[in-house]
Structure formats: C-alpha cells, structure tokens
PDB file of C-alpha atoms in Angstrom:
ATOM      1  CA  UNK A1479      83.185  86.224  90.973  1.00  0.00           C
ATOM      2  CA  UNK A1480      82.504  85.284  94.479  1.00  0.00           C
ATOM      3  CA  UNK A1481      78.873  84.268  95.542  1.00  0.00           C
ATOM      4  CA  UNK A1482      76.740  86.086  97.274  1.00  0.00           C
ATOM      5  CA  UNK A1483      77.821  86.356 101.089  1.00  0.00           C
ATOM      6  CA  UNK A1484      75.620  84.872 103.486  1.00  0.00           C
ATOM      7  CA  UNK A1485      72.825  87.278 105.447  1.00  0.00           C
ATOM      8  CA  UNK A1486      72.153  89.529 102.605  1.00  0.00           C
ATOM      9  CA  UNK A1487      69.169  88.370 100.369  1.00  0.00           C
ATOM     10  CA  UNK A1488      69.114  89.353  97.001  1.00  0.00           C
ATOM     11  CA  UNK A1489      65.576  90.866  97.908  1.00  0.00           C
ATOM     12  CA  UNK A1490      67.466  93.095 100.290  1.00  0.00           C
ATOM     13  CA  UNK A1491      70.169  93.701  97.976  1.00  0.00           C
ATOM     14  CA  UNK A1492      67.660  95.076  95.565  1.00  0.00           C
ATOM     15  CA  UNK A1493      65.662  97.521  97.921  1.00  0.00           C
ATOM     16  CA  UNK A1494      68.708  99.260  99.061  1.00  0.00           C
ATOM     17  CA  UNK A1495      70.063  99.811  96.149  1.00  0.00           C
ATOM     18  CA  UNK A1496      66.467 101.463  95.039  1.00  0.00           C
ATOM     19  CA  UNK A1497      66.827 103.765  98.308  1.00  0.00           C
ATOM     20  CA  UNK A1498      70.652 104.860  98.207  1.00  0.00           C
ATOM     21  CA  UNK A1499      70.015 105.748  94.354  1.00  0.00           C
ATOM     22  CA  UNK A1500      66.943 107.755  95.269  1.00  0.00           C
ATOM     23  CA  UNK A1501      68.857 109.216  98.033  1.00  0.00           C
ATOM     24  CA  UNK A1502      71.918 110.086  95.496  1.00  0.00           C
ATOM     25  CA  UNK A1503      69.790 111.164  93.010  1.00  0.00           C
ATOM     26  CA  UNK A1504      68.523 114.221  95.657  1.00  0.00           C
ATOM     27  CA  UNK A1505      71.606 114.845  96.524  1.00  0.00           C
ATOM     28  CA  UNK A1506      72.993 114.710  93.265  1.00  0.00           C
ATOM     29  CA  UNK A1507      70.645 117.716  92.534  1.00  0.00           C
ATOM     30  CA  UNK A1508      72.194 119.713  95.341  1.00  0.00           C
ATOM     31  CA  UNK A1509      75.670 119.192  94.812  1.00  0.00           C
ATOM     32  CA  UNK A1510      74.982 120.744  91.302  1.00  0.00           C
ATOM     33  CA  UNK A1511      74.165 123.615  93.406  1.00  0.00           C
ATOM     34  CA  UNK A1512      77.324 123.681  95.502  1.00  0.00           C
ATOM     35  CA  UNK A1513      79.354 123.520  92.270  1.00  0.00           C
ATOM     36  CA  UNK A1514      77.884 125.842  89.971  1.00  0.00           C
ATOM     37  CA  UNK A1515      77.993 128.598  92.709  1.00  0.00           C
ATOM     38  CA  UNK A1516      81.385 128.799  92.305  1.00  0.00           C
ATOM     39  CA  UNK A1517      83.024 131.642  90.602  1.00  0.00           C
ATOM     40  CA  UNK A1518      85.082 130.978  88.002  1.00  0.00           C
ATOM     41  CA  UNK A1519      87.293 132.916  88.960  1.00  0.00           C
ATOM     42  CA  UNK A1520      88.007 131.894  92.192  1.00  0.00           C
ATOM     43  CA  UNK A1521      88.913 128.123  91.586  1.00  0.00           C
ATOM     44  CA  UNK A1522      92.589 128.400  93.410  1.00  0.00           C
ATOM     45  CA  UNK A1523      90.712 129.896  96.473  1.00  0.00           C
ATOM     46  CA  UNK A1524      91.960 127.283  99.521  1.00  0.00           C
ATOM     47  CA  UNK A1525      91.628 128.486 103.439  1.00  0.00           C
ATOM     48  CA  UNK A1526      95.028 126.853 104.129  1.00  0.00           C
ATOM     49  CA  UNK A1527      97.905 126.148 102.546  1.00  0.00           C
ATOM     50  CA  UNK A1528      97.129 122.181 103.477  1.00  0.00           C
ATOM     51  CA  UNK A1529      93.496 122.377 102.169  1.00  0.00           C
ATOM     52  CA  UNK A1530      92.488 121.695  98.636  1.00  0.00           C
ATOM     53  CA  UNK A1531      91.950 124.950  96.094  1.00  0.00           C
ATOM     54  CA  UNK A1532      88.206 124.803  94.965  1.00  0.00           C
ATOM     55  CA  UNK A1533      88.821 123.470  91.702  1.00  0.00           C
ATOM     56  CA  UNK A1534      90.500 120.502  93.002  1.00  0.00           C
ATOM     57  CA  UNK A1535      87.744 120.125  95.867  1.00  0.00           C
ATOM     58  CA  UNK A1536      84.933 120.570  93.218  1.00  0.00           C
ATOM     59  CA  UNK A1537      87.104 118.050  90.908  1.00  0.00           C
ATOM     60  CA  UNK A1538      87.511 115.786  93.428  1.00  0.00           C
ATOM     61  CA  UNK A1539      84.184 115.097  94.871  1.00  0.00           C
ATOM     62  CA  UNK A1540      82.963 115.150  91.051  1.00  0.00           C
ATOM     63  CA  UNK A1541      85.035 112.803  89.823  1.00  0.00           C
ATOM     64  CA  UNK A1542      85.272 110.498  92.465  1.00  0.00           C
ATOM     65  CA  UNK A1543      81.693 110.194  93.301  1.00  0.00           C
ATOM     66  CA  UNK A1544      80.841 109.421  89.453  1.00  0.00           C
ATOM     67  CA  UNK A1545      84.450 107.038  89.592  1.00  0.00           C
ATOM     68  CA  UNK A1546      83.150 105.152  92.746  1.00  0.00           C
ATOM     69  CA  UNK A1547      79.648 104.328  91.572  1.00  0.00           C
ATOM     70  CA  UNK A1548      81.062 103.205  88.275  1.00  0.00           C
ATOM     71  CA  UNK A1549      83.298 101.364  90.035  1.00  0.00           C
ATOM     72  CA  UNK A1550      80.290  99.434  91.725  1.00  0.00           C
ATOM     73  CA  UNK A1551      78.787  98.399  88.793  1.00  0.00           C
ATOM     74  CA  UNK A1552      82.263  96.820  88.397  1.00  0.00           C
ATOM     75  CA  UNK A1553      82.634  95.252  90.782  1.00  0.00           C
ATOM     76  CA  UNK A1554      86.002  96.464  91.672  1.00  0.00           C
ATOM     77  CA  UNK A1555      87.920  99.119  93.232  1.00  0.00           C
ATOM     78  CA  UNK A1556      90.870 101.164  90.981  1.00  0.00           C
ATOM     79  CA  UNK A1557      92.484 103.590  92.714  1.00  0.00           C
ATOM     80  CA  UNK A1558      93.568 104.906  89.589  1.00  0.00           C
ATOM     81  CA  UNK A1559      91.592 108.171  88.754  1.00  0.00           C
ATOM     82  CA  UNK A1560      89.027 107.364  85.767  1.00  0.00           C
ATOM     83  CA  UNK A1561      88.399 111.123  84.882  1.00  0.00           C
ATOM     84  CA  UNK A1562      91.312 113.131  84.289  1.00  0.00           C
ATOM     85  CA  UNK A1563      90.551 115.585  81.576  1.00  0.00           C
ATOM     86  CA  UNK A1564      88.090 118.272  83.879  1.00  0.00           C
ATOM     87  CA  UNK A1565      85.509 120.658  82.477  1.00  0.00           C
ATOM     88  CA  UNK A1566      86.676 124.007  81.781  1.00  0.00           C
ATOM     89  CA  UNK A1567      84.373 126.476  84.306  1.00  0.00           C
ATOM     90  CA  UNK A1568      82.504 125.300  86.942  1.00  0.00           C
ATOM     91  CA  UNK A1569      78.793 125.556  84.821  1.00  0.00           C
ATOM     92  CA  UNK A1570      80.256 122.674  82.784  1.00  0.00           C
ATOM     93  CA  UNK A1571      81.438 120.638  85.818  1.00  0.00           C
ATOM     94  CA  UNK A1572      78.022 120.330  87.488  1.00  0.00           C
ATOM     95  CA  UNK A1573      76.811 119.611  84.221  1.00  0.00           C
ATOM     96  CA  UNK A1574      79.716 116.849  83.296  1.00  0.00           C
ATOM     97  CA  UNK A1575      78.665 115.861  87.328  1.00  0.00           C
ATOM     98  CA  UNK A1576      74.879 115.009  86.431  1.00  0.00           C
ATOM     99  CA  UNK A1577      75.211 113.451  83.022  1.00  0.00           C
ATOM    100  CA  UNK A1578      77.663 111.078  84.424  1.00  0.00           C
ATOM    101  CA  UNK A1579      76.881 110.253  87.834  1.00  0.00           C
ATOM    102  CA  UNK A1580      72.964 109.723  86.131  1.00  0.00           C
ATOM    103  CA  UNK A1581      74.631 107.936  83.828  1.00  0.00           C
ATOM    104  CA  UNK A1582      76.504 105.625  86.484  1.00  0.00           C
ATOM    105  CA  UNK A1583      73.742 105.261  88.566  1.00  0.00           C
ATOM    106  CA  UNK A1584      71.956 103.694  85.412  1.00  0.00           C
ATOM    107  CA  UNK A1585      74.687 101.306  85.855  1.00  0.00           C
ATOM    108  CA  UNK A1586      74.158 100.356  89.097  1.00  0.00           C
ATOM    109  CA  UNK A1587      70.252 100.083  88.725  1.00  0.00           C
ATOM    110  CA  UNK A1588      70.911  97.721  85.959  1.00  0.00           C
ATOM    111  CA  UNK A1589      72.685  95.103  88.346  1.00  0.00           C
ATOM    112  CA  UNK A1590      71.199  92.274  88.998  1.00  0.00           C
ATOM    113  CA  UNK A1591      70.280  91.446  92.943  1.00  0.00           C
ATOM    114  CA  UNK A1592      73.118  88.583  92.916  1.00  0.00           C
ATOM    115  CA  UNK A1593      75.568  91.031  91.603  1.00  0.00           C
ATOM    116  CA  UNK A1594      74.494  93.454  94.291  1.00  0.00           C
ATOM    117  CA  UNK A1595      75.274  90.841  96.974  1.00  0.00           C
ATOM    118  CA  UNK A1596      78.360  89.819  95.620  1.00  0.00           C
ATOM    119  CA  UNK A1597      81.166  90.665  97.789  1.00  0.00           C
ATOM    120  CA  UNK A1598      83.511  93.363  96.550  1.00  0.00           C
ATOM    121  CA  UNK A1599      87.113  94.086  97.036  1.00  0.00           C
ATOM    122  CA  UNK A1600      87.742  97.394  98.769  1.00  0.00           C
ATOM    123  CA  UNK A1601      91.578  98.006  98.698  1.00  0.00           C
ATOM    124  CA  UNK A1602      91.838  95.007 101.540  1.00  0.00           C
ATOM    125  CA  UNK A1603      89.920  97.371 103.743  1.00  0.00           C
ATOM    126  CA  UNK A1604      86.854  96.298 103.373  1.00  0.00           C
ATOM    127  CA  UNK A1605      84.900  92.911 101.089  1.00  0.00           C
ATOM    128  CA  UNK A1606      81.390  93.619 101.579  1.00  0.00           C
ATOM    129  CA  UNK A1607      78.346  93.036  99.315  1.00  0.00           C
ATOM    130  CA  UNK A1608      78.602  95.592  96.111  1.00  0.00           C
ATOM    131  CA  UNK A1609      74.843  97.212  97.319  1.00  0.00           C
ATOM    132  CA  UNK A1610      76.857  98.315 100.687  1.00  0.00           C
ATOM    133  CA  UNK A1611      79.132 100.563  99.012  1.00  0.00           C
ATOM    134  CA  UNK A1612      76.416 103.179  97.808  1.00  0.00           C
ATOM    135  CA  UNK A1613      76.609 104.391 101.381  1.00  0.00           C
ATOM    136  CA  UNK A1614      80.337 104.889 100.623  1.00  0.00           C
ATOM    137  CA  UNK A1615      79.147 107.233  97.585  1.00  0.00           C
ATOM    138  CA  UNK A1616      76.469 109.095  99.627  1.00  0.00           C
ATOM    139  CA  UNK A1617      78.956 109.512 102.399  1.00  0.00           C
ATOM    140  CA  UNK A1618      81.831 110.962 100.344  1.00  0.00           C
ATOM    141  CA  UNK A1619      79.882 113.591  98.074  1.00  0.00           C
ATOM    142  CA  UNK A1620      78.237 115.256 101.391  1.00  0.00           C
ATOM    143  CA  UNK A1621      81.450 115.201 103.335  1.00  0.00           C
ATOM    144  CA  UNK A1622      83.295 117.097 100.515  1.00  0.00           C
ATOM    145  CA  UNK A1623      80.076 119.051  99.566  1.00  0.00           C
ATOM    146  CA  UNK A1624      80.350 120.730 103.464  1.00  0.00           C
ATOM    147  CA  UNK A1625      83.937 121.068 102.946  1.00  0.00           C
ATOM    148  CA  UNK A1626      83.104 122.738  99.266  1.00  0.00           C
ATOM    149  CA  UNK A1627      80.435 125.096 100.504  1.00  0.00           C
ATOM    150  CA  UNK A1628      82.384 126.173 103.334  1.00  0.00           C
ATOM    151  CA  UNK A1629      84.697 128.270 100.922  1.00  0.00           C
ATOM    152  CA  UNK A1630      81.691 129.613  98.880  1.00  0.00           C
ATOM    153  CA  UNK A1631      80.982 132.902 101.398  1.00  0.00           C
ATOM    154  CA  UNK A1632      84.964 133.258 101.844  1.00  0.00           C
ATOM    155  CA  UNK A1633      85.341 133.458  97.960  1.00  0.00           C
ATOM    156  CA  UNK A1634      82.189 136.020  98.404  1.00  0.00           C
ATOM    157  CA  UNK A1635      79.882 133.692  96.397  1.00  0.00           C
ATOM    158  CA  UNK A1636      76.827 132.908  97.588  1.00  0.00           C
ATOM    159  CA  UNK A1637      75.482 129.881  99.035  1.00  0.00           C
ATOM    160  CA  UNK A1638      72.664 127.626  97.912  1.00  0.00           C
ATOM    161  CA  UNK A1639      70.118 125.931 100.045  1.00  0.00           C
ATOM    162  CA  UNK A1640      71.636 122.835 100.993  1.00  0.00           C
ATOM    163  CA  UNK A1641      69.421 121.127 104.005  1.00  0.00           C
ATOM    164  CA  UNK A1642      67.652 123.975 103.965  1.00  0.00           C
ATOM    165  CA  UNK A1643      67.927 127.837 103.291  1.00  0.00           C
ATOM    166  CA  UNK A1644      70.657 130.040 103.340  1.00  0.00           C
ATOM    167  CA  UNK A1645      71.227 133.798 104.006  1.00  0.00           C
ATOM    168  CA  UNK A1646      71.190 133.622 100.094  1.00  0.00           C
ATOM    169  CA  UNK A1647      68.834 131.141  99.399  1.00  0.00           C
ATOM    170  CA  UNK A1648      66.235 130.898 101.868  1.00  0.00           C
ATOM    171  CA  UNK A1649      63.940 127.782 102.008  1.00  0.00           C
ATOM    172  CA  UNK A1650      60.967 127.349 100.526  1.00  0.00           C
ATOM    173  CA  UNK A1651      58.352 124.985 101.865  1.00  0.00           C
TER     174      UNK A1651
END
C-alpha cells in the first residue's frame, strides 16, 4: 500500500468523502426512479443500432456504479465485471441498485482517512488518492442516467422528476 500522497490531508480526505456519499446517496434515490420507469417490456428498446438496448444501459450504469464504489473501498481497479447475474424486471434492478450501492457506500464510509488518501491505481490512467474517485462514481451514474432517461418517452414510458419536474412528474417544492 502506498502512503498517502502529499497535499491531501487525511482531514480533507475525510470531508469529501462525507459530501460525495451524501451527494450519491441523492442521486442514488433518483436513479431508482430512472430505472423503475422502465417497462418491462421494452428492455431491447435502443435509438440506434450503435446505442445500448435499455436493459444493458440500465445494467450497466447499475452495475458499474455499485462495481466502482466497491472497488474504492478496495483499493483497486478490476475491469472485470463483478455483477453478472442481473435482476429479472426492472422493479428488482432498482431495488438490487439501492441495497448494494447502500451497501458499498457503507464500505467506503468505513475507510479510514489514510486509506482515503492513499493513492489508487486507475488502469495507468490515472493514481490519485482513493477519496478522488467518488467523483468518478457521481460522474458515471448521471451521464448514463441522461442517456437512460432519454429512451423513457421514446419507449412511451413516462419520465420521473430528475432535476426537477417533468411533463409526467412535475416538481414539487
């Protein structure tokens, strides 16, 4: 284990780490939203014959956001996908999405500061401090979210409040 690089205090460490999981946590809550909306029925939907169907979009951005956070509290990268055997219907995906990304996060909040500044491995990319990579996390689930809720009209579903409210979800204050 390398120490902790130079810059970063542990202090630091452990304050970001208590605002990205906050952060992931909401949005946690609304990607549930995004993939429960989709119908069932409609998981090979894709706009284009190079874009993703839905159920390996939804898969995806499940999978890989619980995969990546785990693989923070690791303290190493595997490209291999962790998660291979997905839920059935989408209802069981968002809930396989928030017992295990909950359950990863616990992971991460269990870290100690050092271990959040350690630098990590990132495919040769990247070696930054572990805390950084949360941003990584946040990052990936509301890129592929967008991408996700994009299809949900086209499949004629309808689309939850994301930011704010929909045509079929307005916002509530």
């Amino acid at each position: 284990m390398s120490a902790p690089q130079p810059g970063i205090s542990p202090e630091f460490a452990a304050g970001l780490r208590e605002v990205m999981l906050q952060g992931l946590a909401r949005e946690m809550e609304t990607t549930k939203k995004v993939l429960a909306a989709i119908p069932d029925d409609k998981g090979d939907y894709r706009p284009d014959a190079k874009a993703r169907t839905a159920r390996e979009l939804a898969w995806h951005l499940a999978s890989c956001d619980v995969q990546m956070t785990d693989e923070i509290a690791d303290q190493k990268f595997d490209m291999e996908p962790r998660y291979k055997e997905e839920p059935k219907s989408f209802a069981e995906m968002a809930n396989w999405y928030e017992s295990n990304f909950q359950r990863a996060i616990g992971r991460v909040r269990a870290m100690t500061p050092e271990q959040l500044c350690t630098p990590v491995d990132f495919y040769g990319v990247f070696n930054m401090p572990g805390v950084f990579y949360l941003t990584f996390v946040n990052n990936h689930s509301i890129h592929h979210r967008g991408y996700l809720a994009a299809y949900l009209r086209a499949m004629g579903a309808k689309v939850p409040s994301i930011y704010g409210g929909s045509a079929d979800e307005p916002w509530q204050g």
